[in-house]
Amino acid sequence: MHYDHIIVGAGSMGMAAGYYLAREGKKTLLLDAFQPPHDKGSHHGDTRLIRFAYGEGARYVPFVLRAKELWEELETLTDKKVFHRVGILNFTPKDDPYMDNIIQSSKQYNLPVELLTPKEANKRWKGIHLTKDMTSCFEPTSGVLMTQNIIEAYYELAMKAGAEVIGNNRVVKIEPVKHIVKITTENGDTFTADSIILSVGAWSKQIMNDLQADLPITPIRKTFAWYEVVESIYDDSNFPGFTYTDGEKTYYGFPSIDRAGLKIGRHDLGDEVNPDEEKAPFGSVEGDQEDLDLFLKTFMPKVGKLKYGKTCMYTMTPDKDFIIDLLPNHPNIAIAAGFSGHGFKFASAVGEALKDLLLMGKPKIDLSPFSIKRFT
Ligand SMILES: Cc1cc2nc3c(=O)[nH]c(=O)nc-3n(C[C@H](O)[C@H](O)[C@H](O)COP(=O)(O)OP(=O)(O)OC[C@H]3O[C@@H](n4cnc5c(N)ncnc54)[C@H](O)[C@@H]3O)c2cc1C
């Protein structure tokens, strides 16, 4: 069973890469430990924010703008809802560096943003309460990506383009053998390929250890929750997505979409976990709910009671930047890992870049900020 390319981990990044490779006519196999989309990794919970004026730094902007083009293309290829353009309101205390980065990104790349005083923001959205010492910036072209729909859409398109997808079959061994790579799964199947992609999310450290490579990647437990709301204040036609940071605490959230309630999560903090072990459920760790309640009481006091919460995993690197590269000792193995809780919005462009890495050695997008060599 020899393939041009095998993708180990068909989640957010892997499923996109599989589609772009299959679309080039390459014989492609995607393997996953579960049946994607699923709730065991980092892509569940329905929604992810996509922002273009990037608080994490302007170096991300060309990458996310390419991702936007590909999300728009994906919308034309599937009937599923992909990108919900609700706009995002970013708010911080005055003079916060995160807001400076957003403004800098917007100027450098000519992105539409509206700077709003607390009074203007409070007037525009009945559901928000900003205090005088704050500043805010609304990006009308940004919004929400529907994660499960997207993974399903890439799955269907990859199959249509000739790829094979096998779920519930964990890869347990990866052996570079001369110019090919041999893969063994938990079911005892073996496959070979000219080149492979490792896109296993929270399991990246484990799989890299099998290749005798140590990467500083840490899977952490994250939580998010849905709250009851008055739809006429907080639904997606009346309320935007949002981010808040004060340099110490960072929160993000979504309007009520399809009457699901307002969804909110805290971006910083999180305990290291073993991705194979059951995670402590939402509410069982001190602070899970209290943190969110306090934030909502302060800035969105019209939000109602908690409906329910869930857990998920981030895969952190020390600098919170991604790793997208070929392995230095194995140039026919690419890795996409360490998305540090802000990777989904890039998944389409990461998939394309991985395809380019394998087929041309050098993608059109500058991947130097994401080089593995910064850690080796
Ligand atoms: C609560 C939460 C909120 C987030 N919010 C945002 C946001 O608003 N905006 C944003 O851009 N990003 C956000 N992110 C981050 C984003 O979701 C992740 O960066 C992204 O999903 C990571 O994709 P991935 O492909 O690395 O991992 P996954 O999508 O988890 O894919 C990894 C896949 O590898 C498979 N796998 C693992 N081991 C093996 C093996 N040995 N063999 C075969 N398969 C294997 C897994 O089953 C899984 O399907 C958020 C993440 C979380 C958890």
Coordinates of C-alpha atoms and ligand atoms in Angstrom, one line a residue:
M1 CA 0.0 0.0 0.0
H2 CA 2.2 2.8 -1.2
Y3 CA 1.0 6.4 -1.5
D4 CA 2.5 9.7 -2.7
H5 CA 1.6 11.3 0.7
I6 CA 0.2 10.1 4.0
I7 CA -1.3 12.6 6.5
V8 CA -1.1 11.4 10.1
G9 CA -3.8 13.3 12.0
A10 CA -6.8 14.4 9.9
G11 CA -8.0 17.2 12.1
S12 CA -8.0 21.0 11.4
M13 CA -4.7 21.2 9.6
G14 CA -4.4 17.6 8.3
M15 CA -7.8 17.4 6.6
A16 CA -7.1 20.7 4.7
A17 CA -3.6 19.5 3.6
G18 CA -5.2 16.2 2.5
Y19 CA -7.6 18.0 0.3
Y20 CA -5.0 20.3 -1.3
L21 CA -2.7 17.3 -2.1
A22 CA -5.5 15.2 -3.5
R23 CA -6.6 18.1 -5.6
E24 CA -3.2 18.1 -7.2
G25 CA -3.8 14.5 -8.3
K26 CA -1.5 13.0 -5.6
K27 CA -2.3 9.6 -4.2
T28 CA -3.1 10.6 -0.7
L29 CA -4.1 8.7 2.5
L30 CA -5.3 10.5 5.7
L31 CA -5.2 8.5 8.9
D32 CA -6.8 9.6 12.2
A33 CA -6.9 8.1 15.7
F34 CA -10.6 9.0 15.8
Q35 CA -13.4 9.8 13.2
P36 CA -13.0 13.5 12.4
P37 CA -14.6 15.8 13.2
H38 CA -14.6 14.6 16.8
D39 CA -14.4 16.1 20.4
K40 CA -11.2 14.5 21.5
G41 CA -8.7 17.0 20.2
S42 CA -8.7 20.8 19.5
H43 CA -11.4 21.4 16.9
H44 CA -14.7 20.8 18.6
G45 CA -17.2 23.4 20.1
D46 CA -18.6 24.5 16.7
T47 CA -16.9 27.9 16.3
R48 CA -13.6 29.7 16.2
L49 CA -12.9 33.4 15.7
I50 CA -11.1 34.7 12.6
R51 CA -9.4 38.1 13.0
F52 CA -7.2 39.8 10.4
A53 CA -5.8 42.9 12.2
Y54 CA -3.8 40.6 14.3
G55 CA -3.0 41.5 18.0
E56 CA -0.4 38.7 18.1
G57 CA 1.7 40.6 15.5
A58 CA 1.6 41.9 11.9
R59 CA 3.8 39.0 10.7
Y60 CA 0.7 36.8 10.8
V61 CA -1.4 39.1 8.6
P62 CA -0.3 37.8 5.1
F63 CA -0.9 34.3 6.3
V64 CA -4.4 35.0 7.6
L65 CA -5.3 37.0 4.5
R66 CA -4.4 34.0 2.4
A67 CA -6.5 31.8 4.7
K68 CA -9.4 34.2 4.2
E69 CA -9.1 33.7 0.4
L70 CA -9.2 30.0 0.8
W71 CA -12.1 30.1 3.2
E72 CA -14.0 32.1 0.6
E73 CA -13.1 29.5 -2.0
L74 CA -14.2 26.7 0.3
E75 CA -17.6 28.5 0.6
T76 CA -18.1 28.1 -3.1
L77 CA -17.2 24.4 -3.0
T78 CA -19.6 23.3 -0.2
D79 CA -23.2 23.9 0.8
K80 CA -22.1 24.0 4.5
K81 CA -21.8 27.3 6.4
V82 CA -18.1 28.1 6.6
F83 CA -17.5 31.8 7.5
H84 CA -20.1 33.8 9.5
R85 CA -19.1 37.5 9.1
V86 CA -20.4 38.9 12.4
G87 CA -17.4 41.3 13.0
I88 CA -15.3 41.2 16.1
L89 CA -15.0 43.9 18.8
N90 CA -11.5 43.9 20.5
F91 CA -11.4 45.8 23.8
T92 CA -8.5 46.4 26.3
P93 CA -7.5 48.9 28.9
K94 CA -6.1 52.1 27.2
D95 CA -2.5 51.8 25.9
D96 CA -2.4 48.0 25.8
P97 CA 0.2 46.6 23.4
Y98 CA -2.3 44.1 22.0
M99 CA -4.5 47.0 20.8
D100 CA -1.3 48.8 19.4
N101 CA -0.6 45.6 17.4
I102 CA -4.1 45.5 16.0
I103 CA -3.9 49.1 14.9
Q104 CA -0.4 48.6 13.5
S105 CA -1.6 45.5 11.5
S106 CA -4.6 47.4 10.2
K107 CA -2.5 50.4 9.0
Q108 CA 0.3 48.2 7.5
Y109 CA -2.2 46.1 5.5
N110 CA -4.9 48.6 5.0
L111 CA -7.5 46.6 6.9
P112 CA -10.9 48.2 7.8
V113 CA -11.2 48.8 11.6
E114 CA -13.3 51.3 13.6
L115 CA -11.8 52.7 16.8
L116 CA -14.6 53.3 19.2
T117 CA -14.8 55.1 22.6
P118 CA -16.4 53.2 25.4
K119 CA -19.5 55.4 25.0
E120 CA -19.7 54.7 21.3
A121 CA -19.3 50.9 21.9
N122 CA -21.9 50.8 24.7
K123 CA -24.3 52.7 22.5
R124 CA -23.9 50.5 19.5
W125 CA -24.2 47.1 21.4
K126 CA -26.8 47.0 24.2
G127 CA -25.1 43.9 25.6
I128 CA -21.7 45.4 26.3
H129 CA -20.5 47.6 29.2
L130 CA -17.1 49.2 28.7
T131 CA -15.7 51.6 31.4
K132 CA -14.1 55.0 30.7
D133 CA -10.5 53.7 31.0
M134 CA -10.9 51.3 28.1
T135 CA -10.5 51.4 24.4
S136 CA -12.0 49.3 21.6
C137 CA -11.7 48.5 18.0
F138 CA -14.3 46.8 15.7
E139 CA -13.2 44.8 12.7
P140 CA -16.3 44.4 10.5
T141 CA -14.9 41.9 8.0
S142 CA -13.8 39.4 10.7
G143 CA -16.1 36.8 12.2
V144 CA -16.6 33.2 13.0
L145 CA -15.5 29.9 11.3
M146 CA -17.7 26.9 11.7
T147 CA -15.1 24.2 12.6
Q148 CA -17.0 21.0 12.3
N149 CA -18.7 22.0 9.0
I150 CA -15.2 22.9 7.7
I151 CA -13.6 19.6 8.6
E152 CA -16.6 17.8 7.1
A153 CA -16.4 19.9 3.9
Y154 CA -12.6 19.2 3.4
Y155 CA -13.2 15.5 4.2
E156 CA -15.9 15.3 1.4
L157 CA -13.8 17.3 -1.1
A158 CA -10.7 15.2 -0.4
M159 CA -12.6 12.0 -1.0
K160 CA -14.1 13.4 -4.2
A161 CA -10.6 14.3 -5.3
G162 CA -9.5 10.7 -4.8
A163 CA -8.0 10.7 -1.3
E164 CA -8.6 7.8 1.1
V165 CA -9.5 8.7 4.7
I166 CA -9.3 6.1 7.5
G167 CA -10.6 7.0 10.9
N168 CA -10.3 5.1 14.3
N169 CA -6.9 3.8 13.4
R170 CA -4.1 5.5 15.4
V171 CA -0.6 5.6 13.9
V172 CA 1.7 3.9 16.4
K173 CA 5.0 3.8 14.5
I174 CA 6.7 6.0 12.0
E175 CA 9.9 4.7 10.4
P176 CA 11.9 6.7 7.8
V177 CA 13.3 3.9 5.5
K178 CA 15.8 5.2 2.8
H179 CA 13.7 7.6 0.7
I180 CA 10.3 6.6 1.9
V181 CA 8.4 6.5 5.2
K182 CA 6.7 3.4 6.7
I183 CA 3.7 3.9 8.9
T184 CA 2.2 1.3 11.3
T185 CA -1.2 1.6 12.9
E186 CA -2.8 0.2 16.0
N187 CA -4.8 -2.2 13.9
G188 CA -1.6 -3.6 12.6
D189 CA -1.9 -2.1 9.1
T190 CA 1.3 -0.8 7.4
F191 CA 1.5 1.8 4.7
T192 CA 4.4 3.5 3.0
A193 CA 4.6 6.9 1.3
D194 CA 7.2 9.2 -0.5
S195 CA 6.5 11.8 2.1
I196 CA 4.3 12.4 5.1
I197 CA 2.7 15.2 7.2
L198 CA 2.5 15.0 11.0
S199 CA -0.5 17.0 12.1
V200 CA -1.5 15.3 15.3
G201 CA -2.3 18.4 17.4
A202 CA -2.0 17.7 21.2
W203 CA -0.3 14.4 20.5
S204 CA 2.7 16.1 18.7
K205 CA 5.2 15.6 21.5
Q206 CA 4.5 11.9 21.7
I207 CA 4.8 11.3 18.0
M208 CA 8.0 13.4 17.8
N209 CA 9.5 11.3 20.6
D210 CA 9.0 8.2 18.5
L211 CA 11.3 9.9 15.9
Q212 CA 13.8 10.7 18.6
A213 CA 13.1 14.4 18.3
D214 CA 12.2 16.5 21.3
L215 CA 10.0 19.5 20.7
P216 CA 9.0 22.0 23.5
I217 CA 5.3 21.4 22.9
T218 CA 2.8 21.3 25.9
P219 CA -0.8 20.1 25.6
I220 CA -3.0 22.0 28.1
R221 CA -6.6 21.7 29.3
K222 CA -8.9 24.5 28.2
T223 CA -12.5 25.2 28.9
F224 CA -15.3 27.1 27.2
A225 CA -19.0 27.6 28.1
W226 CA -22.3 28.7 26.8
Y227 CA -24.6 31.1 28.7
E228 CA -28.3 31.9 28.4
V229 CA -29.1 35.2 26.7
V230 CA -31.9 37.4 25.4
E231 CA -31.5 36.7 21.7
S232 CA -32.5 40.3 20.7
I233 CA -29.4 41.5 22.6
Y234 CA -26.8 38.8 22.1
D235 CA -27.7 36.9 18.9
D236 CA -25.5 37.1 15.8
S237 CA -27.6 39.8 14.2
N238 CA -27.2 42.1 17.3
F239 CA -23.8 41.2 18.8
P240 CA -20.3 40.7 17.5
G241 CA -17.6 38.2 18.4
F242 CA -15.2 39.7 20.9
T243 CA -11.7 39.6 22.5
Y244 CA -10.5 41.2 25.7
T245 CA -7.0 41.3 27.1
D246 CA -5.4 43.4 29.9
G247 CA -2.0 41.9 29.5
E248 CA -2.7 39.3 32.3
K249 CA -6.1 37.8 31.5
T250 CA -7.4 37.2 28.0
Y251 CA -11.0 36.2 27.1
Y252 CA -12.8 35.7 23.8
G253 CA -16.3 34.9 22.8
F254 CA -19.1 34.5 20.3
P255 CA -22.6 35.9 19.9
S256 CA -25.5 33.4 20.2
I257 CA -25.5 31.5 16.9
D258 CA -28.6 29.3 16.1
R259 CA -29.9 30.1 19.6
A260 CA -26.9 28.2 21.2
G261 CA -26.3 31.0 23.8
L262 CA -23.3 33.3 24.2
K263 CA -20.1 31.2 24.1
I264 CA -17.0 32.4 26.0
G265 CA -13.6 31.1 27.0
R266 CA -10.5 32.3 28.8
H267 CA -7.4 32.1 26.5
D268 CA -4.6 32.3 29.1
L269 CA -3.9 29.7 31.8
G270 CA -4.5 26.0 31.6
D271 CA -2.9 22.9 33.2
E272 CA -0.7 20.5 31.3
V273 CA -2.5 17.3 30.4
N274 CA -1.8 13.9 28.9
P275 CA -3.9 13.9 25.8
D276 CA -4.7 10.2 26.2
E277 CA -6.2 10.7 29.7
E278 CA -9.8 11.8 30.5
K279 CA -9.8 15.6 31.2
A280 CA -11.3 17.0 34.4
P281 CA -14.8 18.1 33.2
F282 CA -15.8 21.7 33.0
G283 CA -16.6 23.1 36.5
S284 CA -14.6 20.5 38.4
V285 CA -11.5 22.8 38.5
E286 CA -11.7 25.9 40.7
G287 CA -12.1 29.0 38.5
D288 CA -13.6 27.3 35.5
Q289 CA -16.9 29.0 35.9
E290 CA -16.1 31.7 38.4
D291 CA -13.7 33.4 36.0
L292 CA -16.2 33.5 33.2
D293 CA -19.0 34.7 35.5
L294 CA -16.9 37.6 36.8
F295 CA -15.9 38.7 33.3
L296 CA -19.5 38.6 32.1
K297 CA -20.7 40.5 35.2
T298 CA -18.2 43.2 34.5
F299 CA -18.5 43.7 30.7
M300 CA -21.7 41.9 29.6
P301 CA -24.0 42.2 32.6
K302 CA -27.2 41.4 30.6
V303 CA -25.9 37.8 30.0
G304 CA -27.9 35.1 31.9
K305 CA -27.0 31.9 33.6
L306 CA -24.5 29.2 32.6
K307 CA -26.0 26.6 30.3
Y308 CA -23.1 24.2 30.1
G309 CA -19.3 24.1 29.5
K310 CA -16.8 21.8 27.8
T311 CA -13.1 21.0 27.8
C312 CA -10.7 21.1 24.9
M313 CA -6.9 21.2 24.4
Y314 CA -4.4 23.8 23.3
T315 CA -0.9 22.7 22.1
M316 CA 1.5 25.4 23.3
T317 CA 5.0 26.3 22.1
P318 CA 7.2 28.5 24.4
D319 CA 6.8 31.6 22.1
K320 CA 3.2 30.8 21.2
D321 CA 4.1 30.8 17.5
F322 CA 3.4 27.8 15.3
I323 CA 5.7 25.1 14.0
I324 CA 5.3 24.4 10.3
D325 CA 8.4 22.9 8.7
L326 CA 10.2 19.9 7.3
L327 CA 12.1 17.9 9.9
P328 CA 15.8 18.8 9.6
N329 CA 16.9 15.1 9.5
H330 CA 14.0 13.9 7.4
P331 CA 13.1 16.3 4.6
N332 CA 10.3 14.0 3.5
I333 CA 8.5 14.5 6.8
A334 CA 6.6 17.8 7.4
I335 CA 5.2 18.8 10.8
A336 CA 2.4 21.3 11.6
A337 CA 2.1 21.6 15.3
G338 CA 2.0 24.0 18.4
F339 CA -0.9 26.1 17.2
S340 CA -1.0 27.6 20.7
G341 CA -4.8 28.2 20.8
H342 CA -5.0 30.5 17.8
G343 CA -4.4 28.2 14.8
F344 CA -7.8 27.3 13.4
K345 CA -8.3 30.5 11.4
F346 CA -5.1 29.7 9.5
A347 CA -6.0 26.0 8.8
S348 CA -6.9 26.5 5.1
A349 CA -3.6 28.3 4.4
V350 CA -1.6 25.8 6.6
G351 CA -3.1 23.0 4.5
E352 CA -2.0 24.7 1.3
A353 CA 1.5 25.6 2.7
L354 CA 2.0 21.9 3.7
K355 CA 1.1 20.8 0.2
D356 CA 3.6 23.3 -1.2
L357 CA 6.3 22.2 1.3
L358 CA 6.0 18.6 0.1
L359 CA 5.6 19.3 -3.6
M360 CA 7.9 22.3 -4.1
G361 CA 10.0 22.5 -0.9
K362 CA 9.1 26.2 -0.5
P363 CA 5.6 27.6 0.0
K364 CA 4.5 31.0 -1.3
I365 CA 3.8 32.1 2.2
D366 CA 6.9 32.9 4.3
L367 CA 7.1 30.1 6.9
S368 CA 10.4 31.3 8.5
P369 CA 8.6 32.6 11.7
F370 CA 7.4 29.0 12.2
S371 CA 10.7 27.2 11.6
I372 CA 11.4 24.2 13.8
K373 CA 15.0 25.3 14.0
R374 CA 14.2 28.0 16.6
F375 CA 13.9 25.1 19.0
T376 CA 16.6 22.6 17.8
Ligands
LIG1 C1 -11.3 26.1 23.4 C2 -10.5 26.4 22.1 C3 -10.8 27.7 21.5 C4 -10.1 28.0 20.4 N1 -10.4 29.2 19.8 C5 -9.8 29.6 18.6 C6 -10.2 30.7 17.9 O1 -11.1 31.4 18.3 N2 -9.5 31.0 16.7 C7 -8.5 30.2 16.2 O2 -8.0 30.5 15.2 N3 -8.1 29.1 16.9 C8 -8.7 28.7 18.1 N4 -8.4 27.6 18.8 C9 -7.2 26.8 18.3 C10 -7.5 25.9 17.2 O3 -8.7 25.2 17.4 C11 -6.4 24.9 17.1 O4 -5.1 25.6 16.9 C12 -6.5 23.9 15.9 O5 -7.8 23.3 16.0 C13 -5.4 22.9 16.0 O6 -5.5 22.0 14.9 P1 -4.7 20.7 14.8 O7 -4.9 20.1 13.5 O8 -3.3 20.9 15.3 O9 -5.3 19.7 15.9 P2 -6.7 18.8 15.8 O10 -7.7 19.5 15.0 O11 -7.0 18.3 17.2 O12 -6.2 17.6 14.9 C14 -5.2 16.7 15.3 C15 -5.7 15.3 14.8 O13 -4.7 14.3 15.0 C16 -5.3 13.1 15.4 N5 -4.2 12.2 15.9 C17 -3.5 12.4 17.1 N6 -2.6 11.4 17.2 C18 -2.7 10.6 16.2 C19 -2.1 9.4 15.8 N7 -1.1 8.9 16.5 N8 -2.5 8.8 14.6 C20 -3.5 9.4 13.9 N9 -4.1 10.5 14.2 C21 -3.8 11.1 15.3 C22 -6.4 13.5 16.3 O14 -7.3 12.5 16.5 C23 -6.9 14.8 15.7 O15 -8.0 14.5 14.8 C24 -9.1 27.2 19.9 C25 -8.8 26.0 20.5 C26 -9.5 25.6 21.6 C27 -9.3 24.2 22.2

